[in-house]
Amino acid sequence: MSEAPEVLAVVDDAELTNSGSGGGWKDFVAGSLAGAAQVAVGHPLDTIKVRMQIEKAGMFQGPIDCLLKTVKNEGVLGLYKGMASPLVGIAAVNSLLFWAYSYGKTLQTGSSDVTPTLGQIAVAGAGAGIVNSVLASPVELLKVRLQVQYNTASEFNTAFRGPIPLARHLIQQFGARGIAWGFWATVAREIPAYAAFYAGFEFTKRRFADALANGDANKLGTLPLMLSGSAGGVSLWMNGKAPPKGFGYIAATAREIAAEQGIKGFFRGFSPTVIRSIPAAGVTFATYELVMRALDGNAK
């Protein structure tokens, strides 16, 4: 009986530590800067998306209506509510995400110098999604809670001013469970999402490399990298109560949405989500790739 093929290569710790981009400090630096760029570009549309998803059906007629009402009632800065949480947190989230992704690729190939298959890319992305959930879940919880605070530009005393007061309030009210609300739903989302995210990026980047750079992706300019990142972003998304206990809240929430709004309720905010993903994911991947090139160049 023949032996089953090995899925992961056995790699010693020294090789992983010294390999070029196999989950080292460069991934943390590049991921942090990429995350900051993502927030700066994508947060206004993210606010529109969140408000359309959270509020009761009928409050907004569509993303344009949500945008106009937000700006009219709260000023342009209303689109940037909750930005402090992801701006600080996304640096940690993205650095962890890209580190785990690079490490996952190296675990499978045995060396960062070996080009992984798209299947290995997807596996590494799925694993990175699991690791990413540890930080992404509380960061997103704080961001969303801040984004749905409705107050005019002159009203500052009726809402939490930032993520730290909100986090303190949730912990005081509910304990550590207060900032872990929705963790398992985040895990369930991140696994397929980041498998598609990275596979979509790599597939598009390799097609651009073949067409524009004789197969050398390191020679691609900023625009092809941004377009490849946008493809990854689209691939990702095409795919006041006490925090709930256990795992049943996912099914319970799904039943509640279906009973109130039908199948359409699961797709509220879809259009601003996809639109946002194009520039946000584009600038994320372009920043990461360009920073990694700079760091690799300085290290030589």
Coordinates of N, CA and C in Angstrom, one line a residue, residues 150-300:
Y150 N -25.3 57.4 16.7 CA -25.9 58.5 15.9 C -26.0 59.8 16.7
N151 N -25.1 60.7 16.4 CA -25.2 62.0 17.1 C -24.7 63.1 16.1
T152 N -25.2 64.3 16.2 CA -24.8 65.3 15.3 C -23.4 65.8 15.5
A153 N -22.9 66.6 14.6 CA -21.5 67.0 14.7 C -21.2 67.8 16.0
S154 N -22.2 68.4 16.6 CA -22.1 69.2 17.9 C -22.4 68.4 19.1
E155 N -22.8 67.1 19.0 CA -23.1 66.3 20.2 C -22.0 65.4 20.5
F156 N -21.4 65.6 21.7 CA -20.3 64.8 22.0 C -20.4 64.1 23.4
N157 N -21.5 64.4 24.1 CA -21.7 64.0 25.5 C -22.6 62.8 25.6
T158 N -23.2 62.3 24.5 CA -24.1 61.2 24.5 C -23.6 59.9 24.0
A159 N -22.3 59.9 23.6 CA -21.8 58.7 23.0 C -20.4 58.4 23.5
F160 N -19.9 57.2 23.3 CA -18.5 56.9 23.7 C -17.6 57.6 22.7
R161 N -16.5 58.2 23.2 CA -15.7 59.0 22.4 C -14.6 58.2 21.7
G162 N -14.4 57.0 22.1 CA -13.4 56.2 21.4 C -13.4 54.8 21.9
P163 N -12.6 53.9 21.3 CA -12.6 52.5 21.6 C -12.2 52.1 23.1
I164 N -11.4 52.9 23.7 CA -11.0 52.6 25.1 C -12.1 52.8 26.1
P165 N -12.8 53.9 26.1 CA -14.0 54.0 27.0 C -15.0 52.9 26.7
L166 N -15.3 52.6 25.4 CA -16.3 51.6 25.1 C -15.8 50.2 25.6
A167 N -14.5 49.9 25.3 CA -14.0 48.6 25.8 C -14.1 48.5 27.3
R168 N -13.8 49.6 28.0 CA -13.9 49.6 29.5 C -15.4 49.4 29.9
H169 N -16.3 50.0 29.2 CA -17.7 49.8 29.6 C -18.2 48.4 29.4
L170 N -17.8 47.8 28.2 CA -18.2 46.4 27.9 C -17.6 45.4 28.9
I171 N -16.4 45.6 29.3 CA -15.8 44.7 30.3 C -16.4 44.9 31.7
Q172 N -16.7 46.1 32.0 CA -17.3 46.3 33.3 C -18.7 45.7 33.4
Q173 N -19.4 45.8 32.2 CA -20.8 45.3 32.2 C -20.9 43.8 32.1
F174 N -20.0 43.2 31.2 CA -20.2 41.8 30.9 C -18.9 41.0 31.1
G175 N -17.8 41.6 31.6 CA -16.6 40.8 31.8 C -15.9 40.7 30.4
A176 N -14.9 39.8 30.4 CA -14.1 39.6 29.1 C -15.0 39.2 28.0
R177 N -16.1 38.6 28.3 CA -17.1 38.2 27.2 C -17.6 39.4 26.5
G178 N -17.6 40.6 27.1 CA -18.1 41.7 26.4 C -17.4 42.1 25.1
I179 N -16.1 41.9 25.1 CA -15.3 42.2 23.8 C -15.1 41.0 23.0
A180 N -15.6 39.8 23.4 CA -15.5 38.6 22.6 C -16.7 38.2 21.8
W181 N -17.7 39.1 21.9 CA -19.0 38.9 21.3 C -18.8 38.7 19.8
G182 N -19.3 37.5 19.3 CA -19.2 37.3 17.8 C -17.9 36.6 17.4
F183 N -17.1 36.1 18.3 CA -15.8 35.6 18.0 C -16.0 34.4 17.0
W184 N -16.8 33.4 17.3 CA -16.9 32.2 16.5 C -17.5 32.5 15.1
A185 N -18.4 33.5 15.1 CA -18.9 33.9 13.8 C -17.8 34.5 12.9
T186 N -16.9 35.3 13.6 CA -15.7 35.8 12.9 C -14.8 34.7 12.4
V187 N -14.6 33.7 13.2 CA -13.8 32.6 12.7 C -14.4 31.9 11.5
A188 N -15.7 31.6 11.6 CA -16.4 31.0 10.5 C -16.3 31.8 9.2
R189 N -16.3 33.1 9.3 CA -16.2 34.0 8.2 C -14.8 34.1 7.6
E190 N -13.8 34.2 8.5 CA -12.4 34.4 8.1 C -11.8 33.3 7.4
I191 N -12.2 32.0 7.7 CA -11.5 30.9 7.0 C -11.7 30.9 5.5
P192 N -12.9 30.8 5.0 CA -13.1 30.9 3.6 C -12.8 32.2 3.0
A193 N -13.0 33.3 3.8 CA -12.8 34.7 3.2 C -11.3 34.9 2.9
Y194 N -10.4 34.5 3.8 CA -9.0 34.8 3.5 C -8.4 33.8 2.6
A195 N -9.0 32.6 2.5 CA -8.5 31.7 1.5 C -8.8 32.3 0.1
A196 N -10.0 32.9 -0.1 CA -10.3 33.5 -1.3 C -9.5 34.8 -1.5
F197 N -9.3 35.5 -0.5 CA -8.6 36.8 -0.5 C -7.2 36.7 -1.1
Y198 N -6.4 35.8 -0.5 CA -5.0 35.6 -0.9 C -5.0 34.9 -2.2
A199 N -5.8 33.9 -2.5 CA -5.8 33.1 -3.7 C -6.2 34.1 -4.9
G200 N -7.2 34.9 -4.7 CA -7.6 35.9 -5.7 C -6.5 36.9 -6.0
F201 N -5.8 37.3 -5.0 CA -4.7 38.2 -5.2 C -3.5 37.6 -6.0
E202 N -3.1 36.4 -5.5 CA -2.0 35.7 -6.2 C -2.3 35.3 -7.6
F203 N -3.5 34.8 -7.8 CA -3.9 34.4 -9.2 C -3.8 35.6 -10.1
T204 N -4.4 36.8 -9.7 CA -4.3 38.0 -10.6 C -2.9 38.5 -10.7
K205 N -2.2 38.5 -9.7 CA -0.8 39.0 -9.7 C 0.1 38.2 -10.7
R206 N -0.1 36.9 -10.6 CA 0.7 36.0 -11.5 C 0.3 36.2 -13.0
R207 N -1.0 36.5 -13.2 CA -1.5 36.7 -14.6 C -0.8 38.1 -15.1
F208 N -0.8 39.1 -14.3 CA -0.2 40.3 -14.6 C 1.3 40.1 -14.8
A209 N 2.0 39.3 -14.0 CA 3.4 39.1 -14.1 C 3.7 38.4 -15.5
D210 N 2.9 37.4 -15.8 CA 3.1 36.7 -17.1 C 2.9 37.7 -18.3
A211 N 2.0 38.6 -18.2 CA 1.6 39.5 -19.3 C 2.6 40.7 -19.4
L212 N 3.1 41.2 -18.2 CA 3.8 42.5 -18.2 C 5.2 42.4 -17.8
A213 N 5.6 41.3 -17.1 CA 7.0 41.3 -16.6 C 7.7 39.9 -16.8
N214 N 7.4 39.2 -17.8 CA 8.0 37.9 -18.1 C 8.0 37.0 -17.0
G215 N 6.9 37.0 -16.2 CA 6.7 36.1 -15.1 C 7.3 36.5 -13.8
D216 N 8.0 37.6 -13.8 CA 8.6 38.1 -12.5 C 7.7 39.1 -11.8
A217 N 7.0 38.6 -10.8 CA 6.1 39.4 -10.1 C 6.7 40.6 -9.3
N218 N 8.0 40.4 -9.0 CA 8.8 41.5 -8.3 C 9.0 42.7 -9.2
K219 N 8.8 42.6 -10.4 CA 8.9 43.7 -11.4 C 7.6 44.5 -11.6
L220 N 6.5 44.0 -11.1 CA 5.2 44.7 -11.3 C 5.2 46.0 -10.6
G221 N 4.6 47.0 -11.3 CA 4.4 48.3 -10.7 C 3.3 48.4 -9.7
T222 N 3.0 49.6 -9.2 CA 2.0 49.8 -8.2 C 0.6 49.5 -8.7
L223 N 0.3 50.0 -9.9 CA -1.1 49.8 -10.5 C -1.4 48.3 -10.6
P224 N -0.6 47.4 -11.2 CA -1.0 46.0 -11.3 C -1.1 45.4 -9.9
L225 N -0.3 45.8 -9.0 CA -0.4 45.3 -7.6 C -1.7 45.7 -7.0
M226 N -2.1 47.0 -7.2 CA -3.4 47.4 -6.6 C -4.6 46.7 -7.3
L227 N -4.5 46.5 -8.6 CA -5.6 45.8 -9.3 C -5.7 44.3 -8.8
S228 N -4.5 43.7 -8.6 CA -4.5 42.4 -8.0 C -5.1 42.3 -6.6
G229 N -4.7 43.3 -5.8 CA -5.3 43.4 -4.5 C -6.8 43.6 -4.5
S230 N -7.3 44.4 -5.5 CA -8.7 44.6 -5.6 C -9.4 43.3 -6.0
A231 N -8.8 42.5 -6.8 CA -9.4 41.2 -7.2 C -9.5 40.3 -5.9
G232 N -8.4 40.4 -5.1 CA -8.5 39.6 -3.8 C -9.6 40.1 -2.9
G233 N -9.8 41.4 -2.9 CA -10.8 42.0 -2.0 C -12.2 41.6 -2.5
V234 N -12.5 41.6 -3.8 CA -13.8 41.2 -4.3 C -14.0 39.7 -4.1
S235 N -12.9 38.9 -4.2 CA -13.0 37.5 -3.9 C -13.4 37.2 -2.5
L236 N -12.9 38.0 -1.6 CA -13.2 37.9 -0.2 C -14.7 38.0 0.1
W237 N -15.3 39.1 -0.5 CA -16.7 39.4 -0.1 C -17.7 38.7 -1.0
M238 N -17.3 38.2 -2.2 CA -18.2 37.4 -3.0 C -18.4 36.0 -2.3
N239 N -17.6 35.7 -1.8 CA -17.7 34.5 -1.1 C -18.7 34.9 0.2
G240 N -27.3 46.5 22.1 CA -27.6 46.8 23.4 C -28.0 45.6 24.2
K241 N -27.6 44.4 23.7 CA -28.0 43.2 24.5 C -26.7 42.7 25.1
A242 N -26.9 41.8 26.1 CA -25.7 41.1 26.7 C -25.1 40.2 25.6
P243 N -23.8 40.0 25.6 CA -23.2 39.1 24.7 C -23.7 37.7 24.9
P244 N -23.9 37.0 23.8 CA -24.5 35.6 23.9 C -23.4 34.6 24.4
K245 N -23.9 33.5 25.0 CA -23.0 32.5 25.5 C -23.1 31.3 24.5
G246 N -22.0 30.5 24.5 CA -22.0 29.3 23.7 C -21.9 29.6 22.2
F247 N -22.3 28.6 21.4 CA -22.2 28.7 19.9 C -23.6 28.9 19.3
G248 N -24.7 28.7 20.0 CA -26.0 28.8 19.4 C -26.4 30.1 18.9
Y249 N -25.7 31.2 19.3 CA -26.1 32.5 18.9 C -26.0 32.7 17.4
I250 N -25.1 32.0 16.7 CA -25.0 32.2 15.3 C -26.2 31.8 14.6
A251 N -26.7 30.6 14.9 CA -28.0 30.1 14.3 C -29.2 30.9 14.8
A252 N -29.2 31.4 16.0 CA -30.3 32.2 16.5 C -30.3 33.5 15.8
T253 N -29.2 34.1 15.6 CA -29.2 35.4 14.9 C -29.6 35.2 13.5
A254 N -29.1 34.2 12.8 CA -29.5 33.9 11.4 C -31.0 33.7 11.3
R255 N -31.6 33.0 12.3 CA -33.1 32.8 12.2 C -33.8 34.1 12.4
E256 N -33.3 35.0 13.3 CA -33.9 36.3 13.6 C -33.9 37.2 12.3
I257 N -32.7 37.2 11.6 CA -32.6 38.0 10.4 C -33.6 37.5 9.3
A258 N -33.6 36.1 9.2 CA -34.5 35.5 8.2 C -35.9 35.8 8.4
A259 N -36.3 35.7 9.7 CA -37.8 35.9 10.1 C -38.2 37.4 9.8
E260 N -37.2 38.3 10.1 CA -37.6 39.8 10.0 C -37.5 40.3 8.6
Q261 N -36.4 39.8 7.8 CA -36.2 40.4 6.5 C -36.1 39.5 5.4
G262 N -36.1 38.2 5.6 CA -36.0 37.2 4.6 C -34.6 37.1 4.1
I263 N -34.4 36.4 3.0 CA -33.0 36.2 2.5 C -32.3 37.5 2.2
K264 N -33.0 38.5 1.8 CA -32.3 39.8 1.5 C -31.6 40.4 2.7
G265 N -32.0 40.0 3.9 CA -31.4 40.6 5.1 C -30.0 40.2 5.3
F266 N -29.6 39.0 4.7 CA -28.2 38.6 4.8 C -27.3 39.3 3.8
F267 N -27.9 40.1 2.9 CA -27.1 40.8 1.9 C -27.2 42.3 2.0
R268 N -27.7 42.8 3.1 CA -27.7 44.2 3.3 C -26.3 44.8 3.4
G269 N -26.1 45.9 2.8 CA -24.7 46.5 2.8 C -23.8 45.8 1.8
F270 N -24.2 44.9 1.0 CA -23.3 44.1 0.1 C -22.7 45.0 -0.9
S271 N -23.4 46.0 -1.5 CA -22.9 46.8 -2.6 C -21.7 47.7 -2.1
P272 N -21.9 48.4 -0.9 CA -20.8 49.2 -0.4 C -19.6 48.4 0.0
T273 N -19.9 47.1 0.5 CA -18.9 46.2 0.9 C -17.9 45.9 -0.3
V274 N -18.6 45.5 -1.4 CA -17.8 45.2 -2.6 C -17.1 46.4 -3.2
I275 N -17.8 47.5 -3.2 CA -17.2 48.8 -3.8 C -16.0 49.2 -2.9
R276 N -16.2 49.1 -1.6 CA -15.1 49.4 -0.7 C -13.9 48.5 -0.8
S277 N -14.1 47.2 -1.1 CA -13.1 46.3 -1.2 C -12.1 46.6 -2.3
I278 N -12.6 47.2 -3.3 CA -11.7 47.5 -4.5 C -10.5 48.4 -4.2
P279 N -10.8 49.6 -3.7 CA -9.6 50.5 -3.3 C -8.9 50.0 -2.0
A280 N -9.7 49.5 -1.1 CA -9.1 49.1 0.2 C -8.2 48.0 0.1
A281 N -8.6 46.9 -0.6 CA -7.8 45.7 -0.7 C -6.6 46.1 -1.7
G282 N -6.9 46.9 -2.7 CA -5.8 47.3 -3.7 C -4.7 48.0 -3.0
V283 N -5.0 49.0 -2.1 CA -4.0 49.7 -1.5 C -3.3 48.8 -0.4
T284 N -4.0 47.9 0.2 CA -3.5 47.0 1.2 C -2.4 46.2 0.6
F285 N -2.7 45.4 -0.4 CA -1.7 44.6 -1.0 C -0.5 45.3 -1.7
A286 N -0.9 46.4 -2.3 CA 0.2 47.2 -3.0 C 1.2 47.7 -1.9
T287 N 0.7 48.3 -0.8 CA 1.5 48.7 0.3 C 2.4 47.6 0.8
Y288 N 1.8 46.5 1.1 CA 2.5 45.3 1.7 C 3.6 44.9 0.7
E289 N 3.3 44.7 -0.6 CA 4.3 44.2 -1.5 C 5.4 45.2 -1.7
L290 N 5.1 46.5 -1.8 CA 6.2 47.5 -2.0 C 7.0 47.7 -0.7
V291 N 6.4 47.6 0.5 CA 7.2 47.7 1.7 C 8.1 46.5 1.8
M292 N 7.6 45.3 1.5 CA 8.5 44.1 1.6 C 9.6 44.2 0.6
R293 N 9.4 44.7 -0.6 CA 10.5 44.9 -1.5 C 11.6 45.8 -1.0
A294 N 11.1 46.9 -0.4 CA 12.0 47.9 0.2 C 12.8 47.3 1.3
L295 N 12.2 46.5 2.2 CA 12.9 45.9 3.3 C 13.8 44.8 2.8
D296 N 13.4 44.0 1.8 CA 14.3 43.0 1.3 C 15.5 43.6 0.6
G297 N 15.3 44.8 -0.1 CA 16.4 45.5 -0.7 C 17.4 46.0 0.2
N298 N 16.9 46.6 1.4 CA 17.8 47.2 2.4 C 18.6 46.1 3.1
A299 N 18.0 44.9 3.2 CA 18.6 43.8 3.9 C 19.8 43.2 3.1
K300 N 19.8 43.4 1.8 CA 20.8 42.8 1.0 C 22.1 43.6 1.0

